[in-house]
XYZ file of C-alpha atoms in Angstrom:
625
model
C -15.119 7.930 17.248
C -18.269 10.291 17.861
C -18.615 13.720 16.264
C -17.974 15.418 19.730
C -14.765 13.105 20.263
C -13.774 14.091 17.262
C -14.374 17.862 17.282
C -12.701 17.314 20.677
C -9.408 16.007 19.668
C -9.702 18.796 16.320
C -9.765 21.754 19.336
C -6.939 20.091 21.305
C -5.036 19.763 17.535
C -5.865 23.724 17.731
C -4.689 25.004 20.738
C -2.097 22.602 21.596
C 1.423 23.444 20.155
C 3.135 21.739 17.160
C 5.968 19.412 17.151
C 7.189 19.058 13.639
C 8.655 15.287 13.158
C 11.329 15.839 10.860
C 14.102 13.351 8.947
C 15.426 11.675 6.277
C 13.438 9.826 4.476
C 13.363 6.040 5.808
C 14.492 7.054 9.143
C 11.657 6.317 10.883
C 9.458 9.271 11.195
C 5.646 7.724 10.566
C 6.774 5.040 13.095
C 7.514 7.536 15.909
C 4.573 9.403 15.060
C 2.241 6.525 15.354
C 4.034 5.845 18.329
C 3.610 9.203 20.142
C -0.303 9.612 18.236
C -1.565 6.293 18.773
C -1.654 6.531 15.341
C -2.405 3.827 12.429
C -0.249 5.276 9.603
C 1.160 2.722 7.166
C 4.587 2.460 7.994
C 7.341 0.712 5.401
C 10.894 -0.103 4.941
C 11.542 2.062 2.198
C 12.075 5.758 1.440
C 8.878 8.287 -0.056
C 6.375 6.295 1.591
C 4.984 10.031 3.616
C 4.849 12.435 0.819
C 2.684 15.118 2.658
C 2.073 15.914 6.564
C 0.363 13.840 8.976
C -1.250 15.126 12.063
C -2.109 13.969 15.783
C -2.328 14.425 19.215
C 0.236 13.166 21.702
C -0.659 13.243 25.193
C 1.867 12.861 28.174
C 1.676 11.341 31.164
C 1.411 14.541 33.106
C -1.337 15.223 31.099
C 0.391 17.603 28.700
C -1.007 17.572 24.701
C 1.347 17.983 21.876
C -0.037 18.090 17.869
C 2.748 16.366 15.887
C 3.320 16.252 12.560
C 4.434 14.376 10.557
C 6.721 16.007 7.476
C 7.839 14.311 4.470
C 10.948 12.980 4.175
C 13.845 15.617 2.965
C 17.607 15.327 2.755
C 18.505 19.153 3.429
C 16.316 22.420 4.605
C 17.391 23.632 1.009
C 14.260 21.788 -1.090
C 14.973 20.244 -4.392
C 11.582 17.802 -4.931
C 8.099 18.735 -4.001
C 8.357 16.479 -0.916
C 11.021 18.881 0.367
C 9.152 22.108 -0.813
C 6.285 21.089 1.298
C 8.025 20.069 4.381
C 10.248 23.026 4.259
C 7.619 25.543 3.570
C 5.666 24.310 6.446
C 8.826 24.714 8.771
C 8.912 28.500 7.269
C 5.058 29.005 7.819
C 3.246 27.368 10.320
C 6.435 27.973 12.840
C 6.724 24.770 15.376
C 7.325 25.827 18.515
C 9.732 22.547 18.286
C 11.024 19.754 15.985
C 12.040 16.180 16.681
C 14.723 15.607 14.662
C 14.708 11.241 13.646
C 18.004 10.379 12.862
C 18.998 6.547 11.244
C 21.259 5.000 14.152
C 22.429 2.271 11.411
C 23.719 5.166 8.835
C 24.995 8.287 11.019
C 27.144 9.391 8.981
C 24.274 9.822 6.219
C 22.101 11.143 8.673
C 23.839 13.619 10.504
C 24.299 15.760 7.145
C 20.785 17.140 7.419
C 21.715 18.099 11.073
C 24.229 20.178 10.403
C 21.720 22.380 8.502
C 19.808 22.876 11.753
C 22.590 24.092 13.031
C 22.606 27.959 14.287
C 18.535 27.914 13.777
C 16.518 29.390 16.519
C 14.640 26.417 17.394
C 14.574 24.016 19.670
C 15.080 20.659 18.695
C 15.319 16.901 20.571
C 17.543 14.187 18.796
C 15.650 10.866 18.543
C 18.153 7.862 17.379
C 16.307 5.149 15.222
C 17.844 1.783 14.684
C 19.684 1.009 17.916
C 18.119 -2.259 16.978
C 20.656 -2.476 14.228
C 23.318 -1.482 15.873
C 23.440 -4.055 18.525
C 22.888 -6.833 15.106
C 26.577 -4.963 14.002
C 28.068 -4.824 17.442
C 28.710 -1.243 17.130
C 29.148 0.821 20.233
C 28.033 4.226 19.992
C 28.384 7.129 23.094
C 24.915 8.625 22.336
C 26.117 11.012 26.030
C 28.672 11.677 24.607
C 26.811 12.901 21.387
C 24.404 14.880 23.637
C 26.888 16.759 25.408
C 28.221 18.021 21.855
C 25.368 19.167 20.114
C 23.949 20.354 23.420
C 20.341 18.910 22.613
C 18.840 15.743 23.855
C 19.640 12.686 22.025
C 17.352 10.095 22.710
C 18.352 6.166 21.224
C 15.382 4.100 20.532
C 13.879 1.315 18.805
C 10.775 2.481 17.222
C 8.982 -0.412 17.062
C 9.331 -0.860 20.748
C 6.330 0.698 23.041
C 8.796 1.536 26.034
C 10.439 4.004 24.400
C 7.407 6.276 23.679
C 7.964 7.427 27.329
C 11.179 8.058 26.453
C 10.635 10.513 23.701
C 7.548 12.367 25.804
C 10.215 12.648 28.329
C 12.452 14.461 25.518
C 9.263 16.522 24.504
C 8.465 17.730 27.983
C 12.692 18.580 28.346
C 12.113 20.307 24.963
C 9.208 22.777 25.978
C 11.058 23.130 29.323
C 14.668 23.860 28.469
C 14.385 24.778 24.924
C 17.487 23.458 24.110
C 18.990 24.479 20.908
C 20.959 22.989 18.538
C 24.682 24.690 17.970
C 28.452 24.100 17.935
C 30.378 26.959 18.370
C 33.155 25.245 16.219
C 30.933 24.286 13.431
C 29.330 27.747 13.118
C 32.363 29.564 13.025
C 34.137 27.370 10.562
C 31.046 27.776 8.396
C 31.016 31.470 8.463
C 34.402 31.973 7.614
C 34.755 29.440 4.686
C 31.216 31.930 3.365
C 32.482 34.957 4.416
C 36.110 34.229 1.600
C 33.479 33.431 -0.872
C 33.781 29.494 -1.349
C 31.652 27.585 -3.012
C 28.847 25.001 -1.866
C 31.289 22.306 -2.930
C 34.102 23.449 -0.105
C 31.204 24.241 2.405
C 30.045 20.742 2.218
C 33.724 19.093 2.286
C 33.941 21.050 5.506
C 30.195 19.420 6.797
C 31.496 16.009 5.780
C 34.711 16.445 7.783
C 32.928 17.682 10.829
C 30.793 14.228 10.667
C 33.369 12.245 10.282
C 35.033 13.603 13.174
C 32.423 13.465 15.723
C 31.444 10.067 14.540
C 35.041 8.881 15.588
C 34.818 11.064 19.325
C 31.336 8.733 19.675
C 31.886 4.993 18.392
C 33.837 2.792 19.700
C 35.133 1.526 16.039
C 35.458 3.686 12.916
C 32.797 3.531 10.793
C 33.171 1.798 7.387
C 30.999 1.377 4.522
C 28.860 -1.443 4.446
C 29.519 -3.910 1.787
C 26.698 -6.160 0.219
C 25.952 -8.770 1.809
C 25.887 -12.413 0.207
C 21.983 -12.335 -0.527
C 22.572 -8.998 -2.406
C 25.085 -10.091 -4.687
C 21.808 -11.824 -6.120
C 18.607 -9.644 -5.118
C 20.609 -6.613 -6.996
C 21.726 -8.560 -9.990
C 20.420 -6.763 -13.349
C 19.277 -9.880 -14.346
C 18.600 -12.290 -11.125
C 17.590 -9.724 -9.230
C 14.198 -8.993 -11.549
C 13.722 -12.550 -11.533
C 13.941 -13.127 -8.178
C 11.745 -10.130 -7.303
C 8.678 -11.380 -9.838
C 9.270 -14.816 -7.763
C 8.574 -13.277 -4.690
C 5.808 -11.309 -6.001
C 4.270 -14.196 -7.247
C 4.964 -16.648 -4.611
C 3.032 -14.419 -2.491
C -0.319 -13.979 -4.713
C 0.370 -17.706 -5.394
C 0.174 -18.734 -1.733
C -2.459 -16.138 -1.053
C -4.501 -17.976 -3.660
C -3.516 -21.557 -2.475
C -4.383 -20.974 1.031
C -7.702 -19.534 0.076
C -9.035 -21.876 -2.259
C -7.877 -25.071 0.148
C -10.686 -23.350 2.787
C -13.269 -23.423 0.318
C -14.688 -26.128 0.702
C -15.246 -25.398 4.657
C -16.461 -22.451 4.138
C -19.127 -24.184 1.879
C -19.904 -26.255 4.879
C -20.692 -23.469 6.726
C -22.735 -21.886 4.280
C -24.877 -25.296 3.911
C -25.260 -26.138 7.380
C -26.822 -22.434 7.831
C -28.810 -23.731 5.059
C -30.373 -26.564 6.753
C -30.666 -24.839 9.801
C -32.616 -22.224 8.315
C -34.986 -25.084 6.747
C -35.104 -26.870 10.318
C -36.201 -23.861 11.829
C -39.141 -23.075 9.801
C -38.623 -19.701 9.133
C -41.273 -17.789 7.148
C -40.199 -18.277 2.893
C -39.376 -14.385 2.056
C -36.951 -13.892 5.073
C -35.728 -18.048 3.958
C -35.102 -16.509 0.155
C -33.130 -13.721 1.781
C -31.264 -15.627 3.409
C -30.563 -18.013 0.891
C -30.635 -15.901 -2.063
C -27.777 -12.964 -0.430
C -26.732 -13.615 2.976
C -25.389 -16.589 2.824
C -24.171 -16.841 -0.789
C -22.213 -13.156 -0.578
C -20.774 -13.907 3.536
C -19.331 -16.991 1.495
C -17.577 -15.061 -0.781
C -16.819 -12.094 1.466
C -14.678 -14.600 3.727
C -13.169 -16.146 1.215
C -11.900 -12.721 0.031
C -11.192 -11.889 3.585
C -8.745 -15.202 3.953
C -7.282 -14.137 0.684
C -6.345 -10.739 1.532
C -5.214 -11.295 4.978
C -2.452 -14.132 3.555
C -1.515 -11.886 0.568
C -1.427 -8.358 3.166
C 0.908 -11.172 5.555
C 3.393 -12.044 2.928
C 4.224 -8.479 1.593
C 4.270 -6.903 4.831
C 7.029 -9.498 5.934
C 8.876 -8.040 1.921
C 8.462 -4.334 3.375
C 9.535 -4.949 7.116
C 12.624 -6.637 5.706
C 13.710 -3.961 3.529
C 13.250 -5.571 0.614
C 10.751 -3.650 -1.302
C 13.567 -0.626 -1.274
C 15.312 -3.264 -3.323
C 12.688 -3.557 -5.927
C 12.380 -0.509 -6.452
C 16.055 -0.390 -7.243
C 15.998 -3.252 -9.336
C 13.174 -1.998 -11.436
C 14.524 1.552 -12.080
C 16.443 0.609 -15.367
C 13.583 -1.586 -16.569
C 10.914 1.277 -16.121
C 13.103 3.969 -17.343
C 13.555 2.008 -20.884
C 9.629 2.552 -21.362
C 9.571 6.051 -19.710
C 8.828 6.033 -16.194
C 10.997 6.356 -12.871
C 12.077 3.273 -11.076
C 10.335 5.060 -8.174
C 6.819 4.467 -9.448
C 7.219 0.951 -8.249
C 6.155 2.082 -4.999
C 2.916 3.602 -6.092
C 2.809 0.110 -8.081
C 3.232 -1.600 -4.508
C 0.770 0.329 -2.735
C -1.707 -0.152 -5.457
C -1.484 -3.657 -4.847
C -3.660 -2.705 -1.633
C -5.823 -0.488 -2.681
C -5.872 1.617 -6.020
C -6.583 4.934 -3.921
C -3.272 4.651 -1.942
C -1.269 3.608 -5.510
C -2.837 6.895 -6.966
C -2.121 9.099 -3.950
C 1.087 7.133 -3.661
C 2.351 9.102 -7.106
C 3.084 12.572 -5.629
C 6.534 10.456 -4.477
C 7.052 11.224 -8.080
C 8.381 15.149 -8.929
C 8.279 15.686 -12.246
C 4.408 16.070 -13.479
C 4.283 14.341 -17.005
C 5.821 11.560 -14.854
C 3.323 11.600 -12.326
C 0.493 11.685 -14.496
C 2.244 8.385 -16.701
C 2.281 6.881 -13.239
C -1.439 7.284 -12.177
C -2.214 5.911 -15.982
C -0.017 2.704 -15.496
C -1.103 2.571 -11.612
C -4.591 1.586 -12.398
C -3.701 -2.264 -13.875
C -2.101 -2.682 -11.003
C -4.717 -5.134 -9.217
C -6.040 -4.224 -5.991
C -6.841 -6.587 -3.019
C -10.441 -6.776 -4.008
C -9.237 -8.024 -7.920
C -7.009 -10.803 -6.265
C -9.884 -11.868 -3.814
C -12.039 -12.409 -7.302
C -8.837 -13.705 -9.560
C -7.780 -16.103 -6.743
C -11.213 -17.200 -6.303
C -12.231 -17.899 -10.081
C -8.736 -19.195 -11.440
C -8.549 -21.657 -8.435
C -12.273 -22.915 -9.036
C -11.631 -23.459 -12.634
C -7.970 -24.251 -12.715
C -6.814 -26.118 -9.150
C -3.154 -26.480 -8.498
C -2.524 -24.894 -12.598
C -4.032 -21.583 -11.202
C -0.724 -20.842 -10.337
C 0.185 -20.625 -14.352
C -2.476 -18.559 -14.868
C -1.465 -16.377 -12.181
C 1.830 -15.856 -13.723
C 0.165 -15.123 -16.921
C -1.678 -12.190 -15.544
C 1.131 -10.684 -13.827
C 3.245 -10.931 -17.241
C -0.031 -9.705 -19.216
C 0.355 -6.323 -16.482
C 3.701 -5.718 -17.382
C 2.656 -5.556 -21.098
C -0.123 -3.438 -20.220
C 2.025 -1.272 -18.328
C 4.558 -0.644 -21.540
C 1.647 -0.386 -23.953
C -0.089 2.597 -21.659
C 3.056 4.300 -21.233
C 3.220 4.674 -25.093
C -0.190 5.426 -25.607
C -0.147 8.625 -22.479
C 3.111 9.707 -22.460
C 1.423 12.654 -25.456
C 4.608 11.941 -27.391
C 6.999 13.079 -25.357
C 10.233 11.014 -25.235
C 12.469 12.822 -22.400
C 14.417 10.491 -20.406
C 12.816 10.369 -16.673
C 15.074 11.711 -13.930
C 17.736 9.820 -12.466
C 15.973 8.284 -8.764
C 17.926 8.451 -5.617
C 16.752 5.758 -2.990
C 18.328 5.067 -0.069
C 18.973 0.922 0.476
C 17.801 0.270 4.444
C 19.631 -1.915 6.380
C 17.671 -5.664 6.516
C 15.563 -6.259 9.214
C 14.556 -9.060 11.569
C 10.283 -8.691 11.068
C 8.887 -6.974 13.663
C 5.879 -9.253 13.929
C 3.800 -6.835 16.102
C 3.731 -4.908 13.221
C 3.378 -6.648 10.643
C 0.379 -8.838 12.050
C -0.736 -5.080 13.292
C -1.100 -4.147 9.650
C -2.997 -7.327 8.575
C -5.633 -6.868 11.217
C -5.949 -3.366 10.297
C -6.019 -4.425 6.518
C -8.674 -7.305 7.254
C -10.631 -4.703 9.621
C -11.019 -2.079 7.053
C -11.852 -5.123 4.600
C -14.313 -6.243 7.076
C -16.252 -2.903 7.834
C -16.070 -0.805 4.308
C -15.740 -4.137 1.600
C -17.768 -7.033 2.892
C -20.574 -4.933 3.753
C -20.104 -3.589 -0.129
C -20.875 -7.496 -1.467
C -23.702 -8.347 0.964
C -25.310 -4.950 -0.097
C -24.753 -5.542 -4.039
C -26.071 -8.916 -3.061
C -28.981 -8.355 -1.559
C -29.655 -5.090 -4.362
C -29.353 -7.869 -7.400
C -31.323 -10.261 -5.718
C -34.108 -7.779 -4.965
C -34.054 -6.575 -8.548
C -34.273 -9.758 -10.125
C -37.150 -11.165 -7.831
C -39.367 -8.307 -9.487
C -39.488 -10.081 -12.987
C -40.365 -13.230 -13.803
C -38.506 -16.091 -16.083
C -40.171 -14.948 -19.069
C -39.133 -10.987 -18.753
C -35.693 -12.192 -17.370
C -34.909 -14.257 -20.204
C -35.986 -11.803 -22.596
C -33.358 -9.291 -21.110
C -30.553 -11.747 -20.603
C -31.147 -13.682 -24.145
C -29.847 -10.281 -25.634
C -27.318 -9.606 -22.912
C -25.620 -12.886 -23.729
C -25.414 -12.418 -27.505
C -23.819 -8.849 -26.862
C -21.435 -10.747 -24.052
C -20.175 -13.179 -26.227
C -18.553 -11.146 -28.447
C -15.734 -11.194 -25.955
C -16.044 -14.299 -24.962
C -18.408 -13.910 -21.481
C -21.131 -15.089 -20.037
C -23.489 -12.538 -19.304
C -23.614 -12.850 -15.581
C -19.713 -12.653 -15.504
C -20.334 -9.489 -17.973
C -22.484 -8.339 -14.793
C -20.172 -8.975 -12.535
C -17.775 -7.199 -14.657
C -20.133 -3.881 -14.357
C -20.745 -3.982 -11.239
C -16.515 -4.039 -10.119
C -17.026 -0.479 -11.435
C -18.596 0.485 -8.323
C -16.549 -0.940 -6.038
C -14.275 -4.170 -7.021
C -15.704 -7.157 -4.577
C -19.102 -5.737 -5.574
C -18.268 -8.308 -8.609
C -18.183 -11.048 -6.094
C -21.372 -9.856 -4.786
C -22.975 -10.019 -8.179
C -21.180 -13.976 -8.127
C -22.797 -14.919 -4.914
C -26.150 -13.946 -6.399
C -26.223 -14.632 -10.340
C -24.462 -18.463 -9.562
C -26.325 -19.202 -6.216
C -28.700 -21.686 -7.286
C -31.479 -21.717 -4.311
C -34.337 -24.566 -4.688
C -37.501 -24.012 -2.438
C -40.171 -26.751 -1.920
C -43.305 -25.625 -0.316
C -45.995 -26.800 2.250
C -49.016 -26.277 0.354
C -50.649 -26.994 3.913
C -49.265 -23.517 5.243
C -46.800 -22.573 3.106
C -43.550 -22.793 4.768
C -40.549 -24.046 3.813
C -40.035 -27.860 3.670
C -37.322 -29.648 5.763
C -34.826 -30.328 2.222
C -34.651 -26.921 1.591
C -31.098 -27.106 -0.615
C -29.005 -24.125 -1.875
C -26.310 -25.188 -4.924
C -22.831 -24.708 -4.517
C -21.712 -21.113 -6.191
C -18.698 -22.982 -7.437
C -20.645 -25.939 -8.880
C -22.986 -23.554 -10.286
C -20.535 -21.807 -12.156
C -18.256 -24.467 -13.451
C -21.877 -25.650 -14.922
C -22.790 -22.565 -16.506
C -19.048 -21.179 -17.870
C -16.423 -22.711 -20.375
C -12.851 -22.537 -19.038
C -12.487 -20.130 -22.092
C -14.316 -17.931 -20.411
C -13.330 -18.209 -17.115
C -9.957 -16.921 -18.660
C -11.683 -13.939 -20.670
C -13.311 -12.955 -17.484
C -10.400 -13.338 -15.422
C -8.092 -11.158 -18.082
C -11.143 -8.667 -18.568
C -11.389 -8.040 -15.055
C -7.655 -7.735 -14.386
C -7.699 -5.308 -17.151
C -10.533 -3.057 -16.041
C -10.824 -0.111 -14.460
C -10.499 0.873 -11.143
C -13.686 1.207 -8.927
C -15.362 4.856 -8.805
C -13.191 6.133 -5.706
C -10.239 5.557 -7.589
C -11.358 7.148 -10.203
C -12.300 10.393 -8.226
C -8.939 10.627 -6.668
C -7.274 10.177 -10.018
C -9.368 13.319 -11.596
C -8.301 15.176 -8.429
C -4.861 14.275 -8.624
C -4.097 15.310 -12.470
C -6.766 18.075 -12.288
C -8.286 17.215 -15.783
C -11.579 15.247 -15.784
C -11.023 14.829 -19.686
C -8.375 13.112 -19.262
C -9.461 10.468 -16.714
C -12.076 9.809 -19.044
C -9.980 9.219 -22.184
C -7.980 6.763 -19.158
C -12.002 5.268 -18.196
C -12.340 4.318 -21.475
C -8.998 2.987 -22.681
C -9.121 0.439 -19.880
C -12.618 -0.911 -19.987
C -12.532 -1.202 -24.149
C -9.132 -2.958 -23.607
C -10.423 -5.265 -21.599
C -13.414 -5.972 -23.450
C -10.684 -6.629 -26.500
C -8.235 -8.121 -24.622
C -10.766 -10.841 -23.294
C -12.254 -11.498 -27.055
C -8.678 -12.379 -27.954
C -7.617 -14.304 -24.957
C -11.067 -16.698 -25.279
C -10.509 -17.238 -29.350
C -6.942 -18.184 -28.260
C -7.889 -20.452 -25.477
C -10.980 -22.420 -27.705
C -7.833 -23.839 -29.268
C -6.863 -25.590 -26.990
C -10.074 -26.347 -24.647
């Protein structure tokens, strides 16, 4: 978008007025506001995932413009978590001149407890019904009219993921700002006054709120309402014991196929880069733009689409986990586990989003409330590897290691949970206070919505595309400009003492480049790959000096299956699982804690630990390579 189409949409944001989005959490708020914004906010199956608001325009067909926003989840208007306190103060502040109110059509009788605290409120308020989807899987017949008529509001069934029913809920917006409707039961109202007004506690007021539910619910649907039991598959997926194992095989099934897939197109993608090769040879193109070519471009678009393939298969597979409703599970599962080493069972959702991008796994922690909890979070966040250090992981351990890359796979993922305990210990400042107790709601399992979740991948691979792959052909073509400058001699002199100081822990010195470079930005390493282990051979014309016809550019993997040991193939691989974060990460985190000493003591512990964790894991492995 230009600068004036964006100032553009910033005045209509101004002057247009606000529609506060408000719900439960896992309702289906950010997927009703990307419906009515056009928006591209990261929807997921599982509660905290919005934990401050989102804004955007909505414009009607008549032409009318609504901002919406997006709140955080919150179970009552009376706020016991920061995500509440935000969402609640911003009701009390910024003063909507309306609120859609998302309600879970698969739980009503969950749901409709934070309605009855809007009721009374001078504001006007539409009723959107998320789930119907759900519904129809249960054969359960609810009278949504009937519903409408009681609470006097519009009540508007949908299924979110469906585009038809945006004009639905515009057509409930434009009936809000025309009717103002307001939410109230004379009943309800009265009954609550009077239980206040003898002096009852919260405990009898609530009873009362339950009641009222349960008694509209059976006016409404067609059946009574009764709890859900678990279903056969969650017998095992919430097992204490099962369950954990059958969530790290699903974990690593999906970096294992992510890996598999990539490597297998390898070899085409070699092709490619070879037949470019010779065609840039055939053409007779003049020998500095031929070493550009040959020395960057090609070598880093190799690696940037192999990291491109890798992410889009690994982004595929987890979405599917999250549009399910499994992840919810997860982080169910691995709430005892984390709260024996001191952290929240909640953090695995940082944890999960990390596993995209660092940033989002950092920003992802203010789902946790307590601070010293938050802050252990953002510490154990950062060995949580990134898209970017599975793009380089798959690519090396399949190179080196074929159909066993799989092992070594597993071996990092165990090696992250150890590095998870151990940094607990080390940040938690010696405090040893058990971590709050985490309330999660368990979502109903889903069919995947495929729209979505392919919508997500191509919105993963685009950002890849435009902010990552232009990162490795730039590191690329920076290395390869700043090593054409020297000759052998100076060059050898430099990398003769680089290699000494490298193999203390077990590297090669380009892969301790590489290493250096991920600081910047993580596929910058494969950049640094590309160049360092792109062999390019050029035979001149001494008649005018252009290329020869059997111009021939080596194989980056046969190059660096020549040059490195399988020893240290695994001390790079653990030393760059290990490391930190890139630089952006690293920003946000100092914002996010407010202490720049801090995120320096964190800098530090990570990149000497996996400069010691790589010596180790080489001496080990020279035992038995």
């Amino acid at each position: 978008m230009t600068a004036r189409g964006r100032r553009k949409c910033s005045d209509h944001a101004q002057t247009a007025p606000h529609i506060a989005i408000v719900g439960q959490p896992n309702t289906g708020k950010s997927t009703i506001f990307n419906l009515l914004t056009h928006g591209k906010q990261h929807t997921a199956n599982w509660s905290g995932k919005t934990v401050e608001p989102q804004e955007g325009v909505c414009r009607s067909s008549s032409g009318e413009t609504y901002t919406v926003v997006d709140l955080p989840g919150v179970f009552s208007l009376s706020p016991h978590s920061d995500r509440e306190r935000v969402a609640c103060a911003y009701l009390q502040k910024e003063n909507p001149i309306g609120i859609v109110l998302v309600l879970d059509g698969s739980q009503l009788s969950r749901s409709m407890y934070l309605l009855t605290d809007f009721m009374g409120l001078n504001i006007p308020i539409v009723i959107v019904v998320t789930m119907i989807d759900i519904l129809k899987f249960q054969r359960r017949d609810v009278d949504f009219q009937k519903l409408e008529i009681i609470l006097g509001v519009p009540v508007i069934p949908v299924i979110g993921t469906h585009r038809r029913s945006r004009a639905k809920i515009i057509a409930g917006l434009e009936r809000l700002m025309g009717k103002r409707p307001l939410l109230c039961c004379e009943e309800f109202t009265a009954a609550c006054k009077k239980i206040t007004g003898e002096g009852s506690d919260a405990l009898r007021i609530a009873g009362y709120r339950h009641k009222w539910i349960r008694d509209r619910l059976m006016e409404i649907c067609a059946c009574p309402l009764q709890h859900r039991p678990l279903n056969k598959f969650d017998h095992v997926a919430l097992h204490p014991v099962w369950g954990i194992i059958l969530a790290f095989f699903f974990l690593f099934s999906g970096f294992a196929i992510s890996a598999v897939v990539a490597g297998r197109l390898q070899h085409f993608l070699q092709k490619i880069a070879n037949f470019g090769v010779k065609a840039g040879g055939a053409s007779g193109i003049p020998p500095l733009l031929a070493e550009i070519l040959n020395g960057a471009i090609f070598p880093g678009l190799t690696i940037a689409a192999y990291l491109l393939i890798f992410v889009g298969v690994l982004t595929l597979v987890i979405g599917i986990m999250e549009d399910v409703g499994y992840v919810a599970r997860i982080a169910y599962l691995f709430d005892g586990l984390m709260g024996r080493i001191g952290l929240q069972g909640k953090c695995v959702i940082p944890f999960i989003s990390g596993f995209g991008c660092t940033v989002a796994g950092v920003c992802g922690a203010r789902v946790i409330d307590c601070p010293h909890q938050r802050r252990l979070t953002i510490a154990a966040c950062w060995v949580v590897p990134c898209s970017g250090t599975w793009g380089t992981v798959g690519f090396v351990a399949v190179l080196f290691f074929g159909s066993r890359a799989v092992w070594v796979i597993l071996g990092l993922f165990l090696l992250m949970i150890l590095h998870i305990i151990l940094t607990t210990r080390i940040f938690r400042n010696g405090c040893r206070s058990m971590p709050a107790e985490m309330l999660m709601d368990l979502p109903h399992y889903h069919r995947p919505h495929w729209r979505n979740i392919f919508g997500i991948v191509f919105r993963q691979m685009g950002q890849l595309l435009f902010k990552s792959i232009p990162a490795i052909l730039l590191t690329a073509f920076l290395l390869w400009s700043f090593l054409r400058q020297f000759n052998s001699m100076q060059t050898d002199v430099f990398t003769n003492q680089l290699a000494r100081f490298s193999a203390i822990f077990g590297l090669h010195w380009k892969l301790f480049v590489a290493l250096a470079l991920s600081l910047i930005n993580r596929e910058s390493a494969l950049g640094g790959i590309a160049v360092l282990f792109g062999e390019t051979s050029y035979i001149l014309s001494a008649a005018d000096g252009m290329l020869a016809q059997n111009l021939q550019w080596a194989s980056i993997g046969t190059s660096l299956v020549k040059s490195v040991s399988p020893q240290g193939a695994l001390a790079f691989l653990c030393a760059f699982f290990l490391s930190p974060p890139c630089c952006a990460a690293i920003a946000v985190t100092a914002h996010e804690i407010r202490s720049y000493a801090w995120t320096l003591r964190l800098l530090a512990y990570y990149f000497l630990g996996a400069l010691l964790a790589a010596a180790i894991i080489s001496r080990a492995a020279s035992l038995f390579f």
